[in-house]
PDB file of C-alpha atoms and ligand atoms in Angstrom:
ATOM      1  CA  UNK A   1       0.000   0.000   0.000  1.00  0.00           C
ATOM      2  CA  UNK A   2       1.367   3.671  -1.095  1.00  0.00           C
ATOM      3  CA  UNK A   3       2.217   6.207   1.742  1.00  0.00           C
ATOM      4  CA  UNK A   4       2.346   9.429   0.987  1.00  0.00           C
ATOM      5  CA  UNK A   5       4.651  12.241   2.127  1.00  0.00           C
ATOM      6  CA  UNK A   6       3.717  15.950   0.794  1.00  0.00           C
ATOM      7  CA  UNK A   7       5.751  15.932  -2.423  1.00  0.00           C
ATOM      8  CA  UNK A   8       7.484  19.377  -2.596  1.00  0.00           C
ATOM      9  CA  UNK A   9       5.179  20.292  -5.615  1.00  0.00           C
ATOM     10  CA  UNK A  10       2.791  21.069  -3.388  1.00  0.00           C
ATOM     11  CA  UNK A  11       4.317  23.139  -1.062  1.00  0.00           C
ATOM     12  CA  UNK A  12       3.093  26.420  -2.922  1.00  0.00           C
ATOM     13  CA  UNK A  13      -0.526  25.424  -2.516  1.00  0.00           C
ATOM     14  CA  UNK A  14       0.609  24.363   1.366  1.00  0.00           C
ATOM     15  CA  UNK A  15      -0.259  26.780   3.843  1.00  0.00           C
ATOM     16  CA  UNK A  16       1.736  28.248   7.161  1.00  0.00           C
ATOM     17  CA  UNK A  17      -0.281  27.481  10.834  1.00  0.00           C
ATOM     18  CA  UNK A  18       0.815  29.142  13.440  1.00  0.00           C
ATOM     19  CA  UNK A  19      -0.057  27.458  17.176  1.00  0.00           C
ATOM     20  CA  UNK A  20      -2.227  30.304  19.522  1.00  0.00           C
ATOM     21  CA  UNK A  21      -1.481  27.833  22.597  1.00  0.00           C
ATOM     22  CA  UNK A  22      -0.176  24.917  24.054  1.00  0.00           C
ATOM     23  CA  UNK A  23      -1.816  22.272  26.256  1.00  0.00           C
ATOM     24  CA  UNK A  24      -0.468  21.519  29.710  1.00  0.00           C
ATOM     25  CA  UNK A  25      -2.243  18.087  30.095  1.00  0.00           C
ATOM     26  CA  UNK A  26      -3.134  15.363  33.036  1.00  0.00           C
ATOM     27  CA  UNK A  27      -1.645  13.095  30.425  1.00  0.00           C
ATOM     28  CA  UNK A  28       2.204  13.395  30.189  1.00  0.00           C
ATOM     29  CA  UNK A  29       1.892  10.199  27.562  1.00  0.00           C
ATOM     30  CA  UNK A  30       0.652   9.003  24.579  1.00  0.00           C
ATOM     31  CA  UNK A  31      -0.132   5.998  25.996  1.00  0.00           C
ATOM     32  CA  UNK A  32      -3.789   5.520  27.731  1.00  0.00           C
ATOM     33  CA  UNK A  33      -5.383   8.383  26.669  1.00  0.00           C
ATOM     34  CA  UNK A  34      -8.909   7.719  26.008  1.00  0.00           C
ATOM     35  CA  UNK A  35      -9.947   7.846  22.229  1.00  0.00           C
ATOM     36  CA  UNK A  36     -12.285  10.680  22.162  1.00  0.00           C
ATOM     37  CA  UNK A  37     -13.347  13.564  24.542  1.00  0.00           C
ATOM     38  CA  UNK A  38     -15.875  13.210  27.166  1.00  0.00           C
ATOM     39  CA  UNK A  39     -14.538   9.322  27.975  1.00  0.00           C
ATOM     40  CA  UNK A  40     -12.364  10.978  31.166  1.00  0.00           C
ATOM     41  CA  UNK A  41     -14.267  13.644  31.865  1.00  0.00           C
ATOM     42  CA  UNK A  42     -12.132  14.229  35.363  1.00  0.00           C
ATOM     43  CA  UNK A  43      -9.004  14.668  32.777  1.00  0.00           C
ATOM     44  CA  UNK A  44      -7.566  18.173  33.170  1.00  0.00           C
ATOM     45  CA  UNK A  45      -5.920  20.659  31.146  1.00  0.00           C
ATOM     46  CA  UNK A  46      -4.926  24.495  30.921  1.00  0.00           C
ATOM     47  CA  UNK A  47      -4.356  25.380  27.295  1.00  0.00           C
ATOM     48  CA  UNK A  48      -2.156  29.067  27.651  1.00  0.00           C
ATOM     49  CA  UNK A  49      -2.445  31.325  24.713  1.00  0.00           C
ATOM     50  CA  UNK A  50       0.971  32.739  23.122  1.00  0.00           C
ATOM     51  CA  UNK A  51       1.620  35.948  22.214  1.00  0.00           C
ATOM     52  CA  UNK A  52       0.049  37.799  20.772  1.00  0.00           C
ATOM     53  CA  UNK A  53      -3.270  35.412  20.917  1.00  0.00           C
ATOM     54  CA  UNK A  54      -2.934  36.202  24.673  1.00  0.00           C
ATOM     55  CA  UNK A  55      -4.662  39.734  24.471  1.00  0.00           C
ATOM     56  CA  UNK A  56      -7.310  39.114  27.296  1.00  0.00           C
ATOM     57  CA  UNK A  57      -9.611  40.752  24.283  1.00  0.00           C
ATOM     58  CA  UNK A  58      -9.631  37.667  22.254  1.00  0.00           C
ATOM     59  CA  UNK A  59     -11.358  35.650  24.662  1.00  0.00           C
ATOM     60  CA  UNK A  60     -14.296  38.533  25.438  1.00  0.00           C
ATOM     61  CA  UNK A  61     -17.269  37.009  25.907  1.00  0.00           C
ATOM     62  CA  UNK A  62     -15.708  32.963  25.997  1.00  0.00           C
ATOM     63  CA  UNK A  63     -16.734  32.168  29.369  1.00  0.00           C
ATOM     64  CA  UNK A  64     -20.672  32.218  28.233  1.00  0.00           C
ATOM     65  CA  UNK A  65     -20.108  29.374  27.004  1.00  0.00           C
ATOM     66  CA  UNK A  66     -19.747  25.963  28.300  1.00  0.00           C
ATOM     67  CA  UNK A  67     -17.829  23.927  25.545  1.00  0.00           C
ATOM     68  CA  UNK A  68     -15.235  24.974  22.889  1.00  0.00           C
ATOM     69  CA  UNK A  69     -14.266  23.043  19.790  1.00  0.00           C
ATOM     70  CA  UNK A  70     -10.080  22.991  19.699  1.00  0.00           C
ATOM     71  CA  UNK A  71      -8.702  22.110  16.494  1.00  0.00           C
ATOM     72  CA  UNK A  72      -4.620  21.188  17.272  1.00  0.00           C
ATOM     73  CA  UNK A  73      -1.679  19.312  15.826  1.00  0.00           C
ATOM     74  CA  UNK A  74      -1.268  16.103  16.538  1.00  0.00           C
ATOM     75  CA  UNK A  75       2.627  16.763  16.994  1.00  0.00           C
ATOM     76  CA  UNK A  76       3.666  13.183  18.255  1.00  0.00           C
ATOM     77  CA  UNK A  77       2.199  11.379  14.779  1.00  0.00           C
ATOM     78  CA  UNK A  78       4.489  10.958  12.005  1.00  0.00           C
ATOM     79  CA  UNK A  79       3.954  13.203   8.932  1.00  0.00           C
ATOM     80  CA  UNK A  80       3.457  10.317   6.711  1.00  0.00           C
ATOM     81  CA  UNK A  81       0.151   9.010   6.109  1.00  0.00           C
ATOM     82  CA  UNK A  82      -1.387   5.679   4.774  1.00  0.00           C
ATOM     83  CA  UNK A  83      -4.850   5.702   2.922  1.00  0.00           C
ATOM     84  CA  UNK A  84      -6.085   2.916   4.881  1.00  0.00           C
ATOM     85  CA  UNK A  85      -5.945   2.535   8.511  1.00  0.00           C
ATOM     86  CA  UNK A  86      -6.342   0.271  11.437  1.00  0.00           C
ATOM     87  CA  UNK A  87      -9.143   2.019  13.711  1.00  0.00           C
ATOM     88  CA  UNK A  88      -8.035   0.169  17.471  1.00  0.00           C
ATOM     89  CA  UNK A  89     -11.784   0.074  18.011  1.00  0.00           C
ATOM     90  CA  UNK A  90     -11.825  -2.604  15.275  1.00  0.00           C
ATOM     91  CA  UNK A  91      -9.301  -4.893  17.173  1.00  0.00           C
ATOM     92  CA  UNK A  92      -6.523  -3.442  14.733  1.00  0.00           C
ATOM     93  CA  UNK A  93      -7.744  -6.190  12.090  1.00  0.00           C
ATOM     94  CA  UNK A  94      -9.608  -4.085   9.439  1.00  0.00           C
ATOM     95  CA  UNK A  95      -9.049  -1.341   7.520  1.00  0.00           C
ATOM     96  CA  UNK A  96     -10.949   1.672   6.521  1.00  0.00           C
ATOM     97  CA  UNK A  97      -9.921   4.981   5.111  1.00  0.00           C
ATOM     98  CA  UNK A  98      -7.780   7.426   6.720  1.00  0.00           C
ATOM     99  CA  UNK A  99     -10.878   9.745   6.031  1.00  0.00           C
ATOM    100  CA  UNK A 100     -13.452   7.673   7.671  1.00  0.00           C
ATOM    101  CA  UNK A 101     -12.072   7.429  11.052  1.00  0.00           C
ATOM    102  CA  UNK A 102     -10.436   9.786  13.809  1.00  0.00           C
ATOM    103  CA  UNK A 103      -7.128   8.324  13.274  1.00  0.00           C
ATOM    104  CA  UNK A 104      -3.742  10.217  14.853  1.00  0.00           C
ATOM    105  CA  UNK A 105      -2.337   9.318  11.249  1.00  0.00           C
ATOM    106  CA  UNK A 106      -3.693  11.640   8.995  1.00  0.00           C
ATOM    107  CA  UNK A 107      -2.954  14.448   6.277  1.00  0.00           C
ATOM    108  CA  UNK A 108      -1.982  17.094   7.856  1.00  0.00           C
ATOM    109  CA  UNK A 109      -1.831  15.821  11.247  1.00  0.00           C
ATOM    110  CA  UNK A 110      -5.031  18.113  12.059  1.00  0.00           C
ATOM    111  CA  UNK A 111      -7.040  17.288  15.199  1.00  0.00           C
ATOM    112  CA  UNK A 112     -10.751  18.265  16.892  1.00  0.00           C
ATOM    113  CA  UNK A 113     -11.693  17.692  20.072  1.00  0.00           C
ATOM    114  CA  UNK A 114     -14.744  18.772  21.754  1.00  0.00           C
ATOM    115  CA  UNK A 115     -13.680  19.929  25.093  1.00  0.00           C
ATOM    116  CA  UNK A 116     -15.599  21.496  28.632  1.00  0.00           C
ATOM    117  CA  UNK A 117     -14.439  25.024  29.759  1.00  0.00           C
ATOM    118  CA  UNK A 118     -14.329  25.444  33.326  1.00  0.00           C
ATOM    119  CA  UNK A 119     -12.746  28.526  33.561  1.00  0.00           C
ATOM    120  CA  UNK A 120     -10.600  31.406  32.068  1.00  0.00           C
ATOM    121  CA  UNK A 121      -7.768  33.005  33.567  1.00  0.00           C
ATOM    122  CA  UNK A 122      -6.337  36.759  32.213  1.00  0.00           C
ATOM    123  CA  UNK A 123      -4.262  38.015  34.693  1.00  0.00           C
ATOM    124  CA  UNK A 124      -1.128  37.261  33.053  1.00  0.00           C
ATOM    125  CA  UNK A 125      -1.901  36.480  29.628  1.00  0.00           C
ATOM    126  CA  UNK A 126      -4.761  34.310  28.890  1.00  0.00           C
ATOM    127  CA  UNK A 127      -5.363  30.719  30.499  1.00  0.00           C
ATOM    128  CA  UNK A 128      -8.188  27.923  29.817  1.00  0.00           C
ATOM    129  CA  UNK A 129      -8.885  25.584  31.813  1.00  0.00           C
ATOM    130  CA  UNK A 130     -10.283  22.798  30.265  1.00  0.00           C
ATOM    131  CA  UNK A 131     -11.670  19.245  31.301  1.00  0.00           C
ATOM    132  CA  UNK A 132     -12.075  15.840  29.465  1.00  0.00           C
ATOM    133  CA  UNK A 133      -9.941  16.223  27.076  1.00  0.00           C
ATOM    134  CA  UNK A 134      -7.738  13.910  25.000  1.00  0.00           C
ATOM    135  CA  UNK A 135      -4.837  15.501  24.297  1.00  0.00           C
ATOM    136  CA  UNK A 136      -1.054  14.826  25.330  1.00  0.00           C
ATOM    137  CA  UNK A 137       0.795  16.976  27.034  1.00  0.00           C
ATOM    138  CA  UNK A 138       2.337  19.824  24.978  1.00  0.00           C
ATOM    139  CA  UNK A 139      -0.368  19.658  21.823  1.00  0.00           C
ATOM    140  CA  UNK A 140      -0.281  22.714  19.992  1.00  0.00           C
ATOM    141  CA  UNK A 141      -3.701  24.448  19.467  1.00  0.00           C
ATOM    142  CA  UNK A 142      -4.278  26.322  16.518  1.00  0.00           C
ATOM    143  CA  UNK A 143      -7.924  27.332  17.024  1.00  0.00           C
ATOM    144  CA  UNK A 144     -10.611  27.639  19.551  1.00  0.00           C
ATOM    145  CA  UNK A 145     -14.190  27.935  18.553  1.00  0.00           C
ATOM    146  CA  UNK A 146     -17.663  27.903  20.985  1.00  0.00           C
ATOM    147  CA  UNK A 147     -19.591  24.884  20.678  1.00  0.00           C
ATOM    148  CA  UNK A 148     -23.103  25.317  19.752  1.00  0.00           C
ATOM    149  CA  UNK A 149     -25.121  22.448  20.454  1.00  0.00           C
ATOM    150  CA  UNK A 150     -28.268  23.364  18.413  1.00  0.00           C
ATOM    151  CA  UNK A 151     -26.204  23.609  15.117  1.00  0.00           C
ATOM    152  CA  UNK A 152     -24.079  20.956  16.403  1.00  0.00           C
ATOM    153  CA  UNK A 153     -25.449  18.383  18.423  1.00  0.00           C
ATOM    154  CA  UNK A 154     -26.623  15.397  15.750  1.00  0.00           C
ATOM    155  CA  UNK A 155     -27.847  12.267  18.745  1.00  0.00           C
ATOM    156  CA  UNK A 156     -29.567  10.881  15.712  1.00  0.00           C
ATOM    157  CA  UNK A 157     -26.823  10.776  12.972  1.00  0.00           C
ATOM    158  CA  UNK A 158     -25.189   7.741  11.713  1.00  0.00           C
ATOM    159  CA  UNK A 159     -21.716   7.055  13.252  1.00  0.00           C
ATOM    160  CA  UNK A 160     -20.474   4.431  10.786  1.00  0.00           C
ATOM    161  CA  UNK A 161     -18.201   1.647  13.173  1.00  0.00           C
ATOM    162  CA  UNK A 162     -18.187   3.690  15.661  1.00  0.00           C
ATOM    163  CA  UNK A 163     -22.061   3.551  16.859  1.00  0.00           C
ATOM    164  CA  UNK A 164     -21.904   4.391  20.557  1.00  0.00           C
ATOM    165  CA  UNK A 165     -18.914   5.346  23.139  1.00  0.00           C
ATOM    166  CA  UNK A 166     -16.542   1.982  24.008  1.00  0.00           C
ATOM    167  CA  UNK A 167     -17.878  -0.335  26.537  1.00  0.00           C
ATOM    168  CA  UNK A 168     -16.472   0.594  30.136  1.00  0.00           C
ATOM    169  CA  UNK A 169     -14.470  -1.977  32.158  1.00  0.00           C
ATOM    170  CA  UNK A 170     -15.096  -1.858  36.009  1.00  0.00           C
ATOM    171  CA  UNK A 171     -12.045  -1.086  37.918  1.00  0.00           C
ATOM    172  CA  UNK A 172     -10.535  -1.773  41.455  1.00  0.00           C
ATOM    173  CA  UNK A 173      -8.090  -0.327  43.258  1.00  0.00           C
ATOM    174  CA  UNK A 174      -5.974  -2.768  46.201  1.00  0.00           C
ATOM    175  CA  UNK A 175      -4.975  -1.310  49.146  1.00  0.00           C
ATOM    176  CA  UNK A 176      -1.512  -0.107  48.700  1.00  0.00           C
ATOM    177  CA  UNK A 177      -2.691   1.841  45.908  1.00  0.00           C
ATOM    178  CA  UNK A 178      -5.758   3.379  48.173  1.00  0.00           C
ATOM    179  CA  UNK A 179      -3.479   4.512  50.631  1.00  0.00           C
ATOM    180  CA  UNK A 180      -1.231   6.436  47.997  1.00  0.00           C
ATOM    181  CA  UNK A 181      -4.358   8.394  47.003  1.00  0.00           C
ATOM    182  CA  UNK A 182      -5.135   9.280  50.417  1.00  0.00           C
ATOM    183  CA  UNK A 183      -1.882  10.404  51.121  1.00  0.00           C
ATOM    184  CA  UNK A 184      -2.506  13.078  48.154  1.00  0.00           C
ATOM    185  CA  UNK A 185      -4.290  16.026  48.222  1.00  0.00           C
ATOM    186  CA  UNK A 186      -6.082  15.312  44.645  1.00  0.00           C
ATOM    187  CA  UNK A 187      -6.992  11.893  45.587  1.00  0.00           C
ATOM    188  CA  UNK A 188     -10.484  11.701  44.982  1.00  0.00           C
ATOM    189  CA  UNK A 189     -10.015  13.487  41.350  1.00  0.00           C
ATOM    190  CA  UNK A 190      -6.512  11.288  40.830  1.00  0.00           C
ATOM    191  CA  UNK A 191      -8.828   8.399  41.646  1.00  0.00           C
ATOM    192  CA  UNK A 192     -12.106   9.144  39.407  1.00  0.00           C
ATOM    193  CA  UNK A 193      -9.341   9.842  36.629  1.00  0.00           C
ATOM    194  CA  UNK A 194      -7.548   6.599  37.143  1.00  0.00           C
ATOM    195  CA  UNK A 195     -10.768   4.415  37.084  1.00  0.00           C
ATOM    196  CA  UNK A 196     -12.195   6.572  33.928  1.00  0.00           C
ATOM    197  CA  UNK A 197      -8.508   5.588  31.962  1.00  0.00           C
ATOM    198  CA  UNK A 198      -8.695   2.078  32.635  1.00  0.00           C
ATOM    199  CA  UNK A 199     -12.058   1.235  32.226  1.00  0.00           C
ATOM    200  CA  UNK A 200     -11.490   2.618  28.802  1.00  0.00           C
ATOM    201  CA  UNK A 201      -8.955  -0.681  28.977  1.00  0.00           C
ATOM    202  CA  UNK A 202      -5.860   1.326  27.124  1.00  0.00           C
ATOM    203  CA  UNK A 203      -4.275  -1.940  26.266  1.00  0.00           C
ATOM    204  CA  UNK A 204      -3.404  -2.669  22.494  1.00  0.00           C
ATOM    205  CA  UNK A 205      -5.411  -4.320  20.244  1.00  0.00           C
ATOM    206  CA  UNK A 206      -3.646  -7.362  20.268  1.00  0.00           C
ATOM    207  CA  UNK A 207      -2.858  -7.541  23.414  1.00  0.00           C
ATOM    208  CA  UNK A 208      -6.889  -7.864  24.177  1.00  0.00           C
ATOM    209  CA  UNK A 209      -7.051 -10.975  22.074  1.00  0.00           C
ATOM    210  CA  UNK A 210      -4.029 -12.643  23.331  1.00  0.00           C
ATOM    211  CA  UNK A 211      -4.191 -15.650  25.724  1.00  0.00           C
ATOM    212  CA  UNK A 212      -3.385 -15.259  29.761  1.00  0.00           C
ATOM    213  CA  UNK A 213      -3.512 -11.506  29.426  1.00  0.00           C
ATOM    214  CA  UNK A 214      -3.869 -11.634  33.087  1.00  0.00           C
ATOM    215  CA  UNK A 215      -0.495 -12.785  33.618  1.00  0.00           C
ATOM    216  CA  UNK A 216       0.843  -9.311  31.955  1.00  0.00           C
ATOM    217  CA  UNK A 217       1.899  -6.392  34.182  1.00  0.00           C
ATOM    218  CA  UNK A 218       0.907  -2.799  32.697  1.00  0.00           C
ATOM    219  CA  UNK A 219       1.464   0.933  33.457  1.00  0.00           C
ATOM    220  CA  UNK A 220       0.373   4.192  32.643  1.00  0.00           C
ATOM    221  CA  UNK A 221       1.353   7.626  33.311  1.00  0.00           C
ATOM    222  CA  UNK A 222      -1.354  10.057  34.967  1.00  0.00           C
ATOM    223  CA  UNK A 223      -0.346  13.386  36.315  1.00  0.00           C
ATOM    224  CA  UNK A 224       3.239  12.937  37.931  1.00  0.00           C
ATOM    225  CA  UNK A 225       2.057   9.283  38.979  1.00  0.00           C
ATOM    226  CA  UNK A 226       2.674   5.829  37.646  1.00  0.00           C
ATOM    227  CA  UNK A 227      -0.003   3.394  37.907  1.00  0.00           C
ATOM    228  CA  UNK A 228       0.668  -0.051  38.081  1.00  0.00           C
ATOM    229  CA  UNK A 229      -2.464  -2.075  36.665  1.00  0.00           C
ATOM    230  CA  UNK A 230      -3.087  -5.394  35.032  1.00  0.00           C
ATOM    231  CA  UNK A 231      -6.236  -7.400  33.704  1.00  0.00           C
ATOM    232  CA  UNK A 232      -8.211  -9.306  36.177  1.00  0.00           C
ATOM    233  CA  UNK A 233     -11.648 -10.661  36.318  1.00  0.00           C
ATOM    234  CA  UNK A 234     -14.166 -10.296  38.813  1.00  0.00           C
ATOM    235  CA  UNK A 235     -17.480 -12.732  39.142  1.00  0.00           C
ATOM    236  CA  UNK A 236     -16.445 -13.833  35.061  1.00  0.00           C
ATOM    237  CA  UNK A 237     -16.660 -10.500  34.084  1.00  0.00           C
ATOM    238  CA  UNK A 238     -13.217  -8.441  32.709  1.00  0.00           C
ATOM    239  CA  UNK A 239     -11.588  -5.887  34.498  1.00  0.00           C
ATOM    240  CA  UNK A 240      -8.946  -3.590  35.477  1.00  0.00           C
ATOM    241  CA  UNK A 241      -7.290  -4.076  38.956  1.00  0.00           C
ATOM    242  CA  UNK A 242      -4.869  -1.415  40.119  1.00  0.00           C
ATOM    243  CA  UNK A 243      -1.707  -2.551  41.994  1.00  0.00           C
ATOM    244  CA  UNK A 244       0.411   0.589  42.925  1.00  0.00           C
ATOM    245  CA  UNK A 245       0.315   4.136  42.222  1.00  0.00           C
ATOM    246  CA  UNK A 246       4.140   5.689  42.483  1.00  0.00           C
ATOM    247  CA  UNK A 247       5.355   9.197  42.052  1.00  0.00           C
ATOM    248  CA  UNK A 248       6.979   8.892  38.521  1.00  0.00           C
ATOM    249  CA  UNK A 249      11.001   8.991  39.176  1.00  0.00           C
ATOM    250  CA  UNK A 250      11.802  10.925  36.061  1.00  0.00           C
ATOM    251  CA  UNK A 251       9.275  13.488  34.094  1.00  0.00           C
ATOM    252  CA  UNK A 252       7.530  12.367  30.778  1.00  0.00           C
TER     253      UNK A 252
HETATM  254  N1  SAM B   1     -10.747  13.932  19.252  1.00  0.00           N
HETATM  255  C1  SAM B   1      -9.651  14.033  18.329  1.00  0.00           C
HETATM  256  C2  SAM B   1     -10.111  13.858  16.897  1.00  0.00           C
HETATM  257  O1  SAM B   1     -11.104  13.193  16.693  1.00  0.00           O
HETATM  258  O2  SAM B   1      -9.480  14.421  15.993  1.00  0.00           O
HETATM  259  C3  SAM B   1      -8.553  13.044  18.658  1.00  0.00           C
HETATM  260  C4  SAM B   1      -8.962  11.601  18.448  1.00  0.00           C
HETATM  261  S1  SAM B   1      -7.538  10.559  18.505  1.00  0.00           S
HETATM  262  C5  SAM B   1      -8.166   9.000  18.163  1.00  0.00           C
HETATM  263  C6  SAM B   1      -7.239  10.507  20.251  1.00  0.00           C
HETATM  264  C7  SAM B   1      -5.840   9.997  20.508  1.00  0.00           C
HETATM  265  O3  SAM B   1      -4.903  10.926  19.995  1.00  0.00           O
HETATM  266  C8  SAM B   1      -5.497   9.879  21.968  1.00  0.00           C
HETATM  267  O4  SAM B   1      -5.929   8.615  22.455  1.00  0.00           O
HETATM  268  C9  SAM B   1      -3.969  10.038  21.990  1.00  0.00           C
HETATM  269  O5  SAM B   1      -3.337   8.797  21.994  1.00  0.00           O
HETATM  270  C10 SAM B   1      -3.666  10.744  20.661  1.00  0.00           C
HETATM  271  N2  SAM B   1      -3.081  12.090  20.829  1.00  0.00           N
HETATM  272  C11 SAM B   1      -3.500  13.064  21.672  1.00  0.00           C
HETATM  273  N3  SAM B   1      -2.741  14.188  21.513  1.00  0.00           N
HETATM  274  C12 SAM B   1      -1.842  13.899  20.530  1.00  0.00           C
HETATM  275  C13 SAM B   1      -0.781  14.632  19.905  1.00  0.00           C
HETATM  276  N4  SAM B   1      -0.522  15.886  20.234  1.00  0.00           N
HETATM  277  N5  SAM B   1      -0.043  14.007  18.946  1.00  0.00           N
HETATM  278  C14 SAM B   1      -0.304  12.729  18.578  1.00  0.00           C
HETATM  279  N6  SAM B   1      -1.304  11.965  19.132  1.00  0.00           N
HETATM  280  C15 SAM B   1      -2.046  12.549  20.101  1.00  0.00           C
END
C-alpha cells in the first residue's frame, strides 16, 4: 500500500499554521489516553495562549459558554500518512480509510476535540482551563471555537463503526494503591481519573485478544504518577485491577 509524504510540488498550494497555545495536560503520555473527549471527563488541562493570541480581548465574551471546539496538531504522529488505517476500536484487524475514522495518522496531522471550559484566567496572559480532554501533554492548538449544540449536536446521525462510546471496564483499586491516594491532596479526582482511563482498557489491540492476558503487568502515566495495573476478572466479568500508584522517578 502507497504512503504518501507531501511531495514538494505542493508546497506552494501548502499553507503556514501558526499554534495560539499549548496544552499543559493530566496526560504526560501518549499511551492511555482515552480515544475521544468526554470518555475521562475528570481529565484536566490548561491550554495558555501565546503571544500575541494572549490579548485578554480575544477571549471577550468565551466564558458564556460551556464547551469549545479545539482544532490542534497532533505533533507526536508521524507526517506520513497511509490511505487505509487500522481504527483500534476494530481490534486493529480491518481497515478503513484514513478519512473515515479519527485516526492520529492523517494528512496534515489536524485534530478536533470537543472539550468542557471550566474557567478562564487573564491576569497574566490568557489561560483555559479545560476538562475531558484527550490531548497529550504539549499539543499545539491552533484554534478555539464555541460549541453550539443546536447547530451541532446530531444524537440521531449515523456514526459508521463507531455507533456508541466503548464499553467501560469496572475497575478496582488494592490497598496499597488506596493509601497512595489518600496520602494526596487530589486523591479523589486522581482516583475518578484513574478508574475513567482504565475502564477505557488502554491496552493494544492485540494484546486484548491474546491468551493469559492476566499474567501481563501494565502501566500508565497520569499526572506525575505511575499506575501499576493489570487485567483481572471479577465474578467472570473483565476488568482492570490497580496494583500501585508511584510518584513517577523521572518526568515524561
Ligand atoms: N478527538 C480528536 C479527533 O477526533 O481528531 C482526537 C482523536 S484521537 C483517536 C485521540 C488519541 O490521539 C489519543 O488517544 C492520543 O493517543 C492521541 N493524541 C492526543 N494528543 C496527541 C498529539 N498531540 N499528537 C499525537 N497523538 C495525540
Amino acid at each position: 500500500m502507497t504512503d504518501y509524504d507531501f511531495p514538494s510540488s505542493e508546497a506552494s498550494t501548502a499553507f503556514t499554521l501558526t499554534p495560539i497555545g499549548r496544552i499543559a495536560s493530566d496526560y504526560p503520555d501518549k499511551f492511555g489516553i482515552p480515544r475521544q473527549p468526554g470518555l475521562a471527563s475528570t481529565a484536566r488541562a490548561t491550554l495558555t495562549l501565546a503571544p500575541p493570541f494572549d490579548d485578554p480581548l480575544t477571549v471577550r465574551g468565551l466564558d458564556a459558554f460551556s464547551h469549545l471546539w479545539l482544532t490542534f496538531v497532533f505533533h507526536q504522529s508521524p507526517t506520513r500518512w497511509t490511505p487505509l488505517v487500522r481504527p483500534p476500536r476494530l481490534g486493529g484487524n480491518a481497515k478503513h480509510g484514513v478519512f473515515a475514522t479519527r485516526s492520529t495518522h492523517r494528512p496534515n496531522r489536524l485534530g478536533l476535540s470537543l472539550v468542557e471550559l471550566v474557567k478562564i484566567e487573564t491576569h497574566h496572559g490568557v489561560t483555559l482551563h479545560l476538562r475531558g480532554h484527550d490531548l497529550v501533554d504539549g499539543t499545539p492548538v491552533l484554534d478555539i471555537k464555541p460549541y453550539l449544540a443546536w447547530a451541532e449536536a446530531l444524537p440521531e446521525a449515523r456514526s459508521g463503526f463507531a455507533p456508541a462510546p466503548p464499553p467501560s471496564l469496572p475497575v478496582t483499586f488494592s490497598a496499597t494503591a488506596e493509601a497512595a491516594l489518600l496520602r494526596r491532596r487530589d486523591g479523589d479526582s486522581l482516583r475518578e481519573l484513574i478508574r475513567q482511563v482504565l475502564a477505557q482498557d488502554p491496552r493494544p489491540a492485540y494484546h486484548k485478544n491474546a491468551q493469559n492476558t492476566s499474567e501481563r503487568r501494565y502501566g500508565v502515566r497520569l499526572r506525575d504518577v505511575d499506575v501499576r495495573f493489570h487485567p483481572s476478572a471479577s465474578n467472570g466479568i473483565e476488568a482492570m485491577h490497580v496494583e500501585d500508584i508511584v510518584v513517577a522517578s523521572s518526568p515524561a
